[in-house]
């Protein structure tokens, strides 16, 4: 995971490309509000436990704060703040009228019973309810939080405020106001960006090959959608290892096998490989879709793809990025590549606040248009300023945030 000092360093480096003052850098590197609180809940054994919890409302010049809630042992104030910063950029880049936020509870979600998870989810909202709301701060799922958890959180919020308010949280189950298409939105958005970029680079013709690290919501759905479009998936992996077949793998069969056996070990239609070997697979596109910092200075040299599409948040470290650039590999930054999730979260909020619900086809049509516009804006800046794609995406996003801040008279 990228540290906050890396973010500061990256923003400082933008001075080479745009005129940005120290006051503006300081505005961009200062979170608006950091809430650190304790969540107390009853364990199943009758004992009470107190957990550290956070919510960061990073920047709200473009709209209410927006970002997921993570349940993980590594959750910290610094990590939550860095993720909230990226949400701010992601919303600005893609034209989502929200600011950036993020939240989390420091807990090992794997040891919790369903009842304990529910009590933590409700306690988190009890501690935070006065700080959130459809026009203030709108949470969503993130690592190890699910639509089920969003339902508990929304229910707790509505009980406290005494009226319906589905727009307070996104990523809800369909029957409680979730949006059609939200479950596949991150992967689908990434696919629109990938195919759009290949076309612009003149690489879209013939057999495109892809390797994917991580086979959860983002990775598995990307494999499925790409297979349907005739793209050849030649390698995949999850936390336990991977599988390779240069003739192509079936996304549906991989999903069935993983569901039945819990991993890809022994998968009959390919050769088992390690996660490190997956990163070195010769493919047109490598998609890291697991955790942050998957590609570091230790393994970047082995990457053998032309393009890296960051479906995960922060999968390429800053040092790795320098090595990849030297190798001529284009990195499609997370704030663009995985923005389909927040774009459709915004559609969910719009549907909740209007009471009119859309079919999946309409959601996908809108998503394709919106994410392709963000790709175009990034691509133009990349070419004009002769910068890498991440720098271009940052420049597009930051110009929009600073313009709004200036009009508000904040800077
Ligand atoms: P998930 O929990 O559904 O899946 C994660 C997958 O990664 C699992 O298959 C797991 O086995 C695998 N994994 C974990 N550690 C690994 C390792 N060391 N090597 C290889 N694989 C490993 O999570 P998800 O929702 O698919 O999210 C994946 C990434 O995408 C995260 O970084 C998340 O922040 C990012 N993301 C997800 C969404 C979304 O809507 N789901 C939106 C934006 C960003």
Short mmCIF file of N, CA and C and ligand atoms in Angstrom, two decimals, residues 70 90 142-143 182 186 213-219 237-239 258 275 289-291 311-313 338, ligand 1:
data_model
loop_
_atom_site.label_atom_id
_atom_site.label_comp_id
_atom_site.label_asym_id
_atom_site.label_seq_id
_atom_site.Cartn_x
_atom_site.Cartn_y
_atom_site.Cartn_z
N UNK A 70 -13.56 -0.69 5.03
CA UNK A 70 -12.76 -1.92 4.97
C UNK A 70 -12.73 -2.57 6.35
N UNK A 90 -10.25 9.81 -7.97
CA UNK A 90 -11.04 8.94 -8.84
C UNK A 90 -12.37 9.59 -9.19
N UNK A 142 -15.90 -2.34 0.75
CA UNK A 142 -14.50 -2.41 0.32
C UNK A 142 -14.01 -3.80 0.71
N UNK A 143 -12.71 -3.94 0.96
CA UNK A 143 -12.16 -5.27 1.25
C UNK A 143 -12.87 -5.88 2.48
N UNK A 182 -24.05 -3.27 -10.34
CA UNK A 182 -22.99 -2.84 -9.43
C UNK A 182 -22.00 -3.97 -9.16
N UNK A 186 -16.96 -2.84 -11.53
CA UNK A 186 -15.52 -2.56 -11.49
C UNK A 186 -14.83 -3.27 -12.65
N UNK A 213 -4.12 -11.51 -11.90
CA UNK A 213 -3.79 -11.90 -10.52
C UNK A 213 -4.96 -11.55 -9.61
N UNK A 214 -5.51 -12.55 -8.92
CA UNK A 214 -6.68 -12.32 -8.05
C UNK A 214 -7.92 -12.79 -8.78
N UNK A 215 -8.69 -13.63 -8.13
CA UNK A 215 -9.87 -14.19 -8.80
C UNK A 215 -11.09 -14.01 -7.89
N UNK A 216 -11.27 -12.77 -7.41
CA UNK A 216 -12.45 -12.46 -6.60
C UNK A 216 -13.43 -11.65 -7.45
N UNK A 217 -14.11 -10.72 -6.83
CA UNK A 217 -15.11 -9.93 -7.55
C UNK A 217 -14.50 -9.29 -8.81
N UNK A 218 -13.41 -8.56 -8.62
CA UNK A 218 -12.84 -7.83 -9.76
C UNK A 218 -12.20 -8.78 -10.77
N UNK A 219 -11.31 -9.68 -10.32
CA UNK A 219 -10.56 -10.54 -11.23
C UNK A 219 -11.43 -11.56 -11.95
N UNK A 237 -4.57 -16.30 -11.09
CA UNK A 237 -4.09 -16.80 -9.80
C UNK A 237 -4.99 -16.27 -8.69
N UNK A 238 -4.93 -16.94 -7.53
CA UNK A 238 -5.54 -16.38 -6.32
C UNK A 238 -4.49 -16.47 -5.22
N UNK A 239 -4.88 -16.28 -3.96
CA UNK A 239 -3.86 -16.21 -2.90
C UNK A 239 -3.10 -17.53 -2.76
N UNK A 258 -12.64 -23.52 -8.82
CA UNK A 258 -12.23 -22.83 -7.58
C UNK A 258 -13.31 -22.97 -6.51
N UNK A 275 2.29 -17.45 -7.82
CA UNK A 275 1.86 -16.07 -8.04
C UNK A 275 2.96 -15.24 -8.70
N UNK A 289 -5.44 -7.78 -9.74
CA UNK A 289 -6.81 -7.56 -9.21
C UNK A 289 -6.91 -8.18 -7.82
N UNK A 290 -5.80 -8.06 -7.05
CA UNK A 290 -5.84 -8.63 -5.69
C UNK A 290 -5.55 -7.51 -4.68
N UNK A 291 -4.38 -7.52 -4.08
CA UNK A 291 -4.09 -6.55 -3.02
C UNK A 291 -3.14 -5.46 -3.51
N UNK A 311 -6.64 -3.10 -11.70
CA UNK A 311 -8.00 -3.24 -11.13
C UNK A 311 -7.95 -3.15 -9.61
N UNK A 312 -6.85 -3.61 -9.01
CA UNK A 312 -6.69 -3.45 -7.55
C UNK A 312 -6.34 -2.00 -7.25
N UNK A 313 -6.47 -1.61 -5.99
CA UNK A 313 -6.03 -0.28 -5.58
C UNK A 313 -4.56 -0.34 -5.20
N UNK A 338 -10.12 1.07 -12.21
CA UNK A 338 -11.14 0.43 -11.36
C UNK A 338 -12.27 1.38 -10.96
P1 LIG B 1 -12.09 -10.06 -3.37
O1 LIG B 1 -11.86 -10.25 -1.92
O2 LIG B 1 -13.39 -10.42 -3.98
O3 LIG B 1 -10.96 -10.87 -4.20
C1 LIG B 1 -9.59 -10.77 -3.94
C2 LIG B 1 -8.89 -11.90 -4.69
O4 LIG B 1 -7.48 -11.72 -4.55
C3 LIG B 1 -9.19 -13.31 -4.15
O5 LIG B 1 -9.32 -14.19 -5.25
C4 LIG B 1 -7.93 -13.65 -3.36
O6 LIG B 1 -7.68 -15.06 -3.32
C5 LIG B 1 -6.88 -12.95 -4.18
N1 LIG B 1 -5.66 -12.69 -3.48
C6 LIG B 1 -5.46 -12.24 -2.22
N2 LIG B 1 -4.13 -12.16 -1.95
C7 LIG B 1 -3.49 -12.56 -3.09
C8 LIG B 1 -2.14 -12.70 -3.46
N3 LIG B 1 -1.16 -12.42 -2.59
N4 LIG B 1 -1.86 -13.13 -4.70
C9 LIG B 1 -2.83 -13.43 -5.58
N5 LIG B 1 -4.13 -13.32 -5.30
C10 LIG B 1 -4.45 -12.90 -4.06
O7 LIG B 1 -11.72 -8.53 -3.66
P2 LIG B 1 -12.17 -7.63 -4.90
O8 LIG B 1 -13.42 -6.90 -4.56
O9 LIG B 1 -12.07 -8.42 -6.15
O10 LIG B 1 -11.01 -6.53 -4.85
C11 LIG B 1 -9.74 -6.81 -5.39
C12 LIG B 1 -8.99 -5.49 -5.51
O11 LIG B 1 -9.74 -4.61 -6.34
C13 LIG B 1 -8.75 -4.75 -4.19
O12 LIG B 1 -7.50 -4.10 -4.27
C14 LIG B 1 -9.86 -3.72 -4.17
O13 LIG B 1 -9.52 -2.58 -3.38
C15 LIG B 1 -9.93 -3.39 -5.64
N6 LIG B 1 -11.21 -2.79 -6.03
C16 LIG B 1 -12.36 -3.53 -5.98
C17 LIG B 1 -13.57 -2.93 -6.31
C18 LIG B 1 -14.85 -3.71 -6.32
O14 LIG B 1 -15.89 -3.14 -6.69
N7 LIG B 1 -14.84 -4.98 -5.96
C19 LIG B 1 -13.60 -1.57 -6.69
C20 LIG B 1 -12.40 -0.84 -6.75
C21 LIG B 1 -11.22 -1.48 -6.40
#
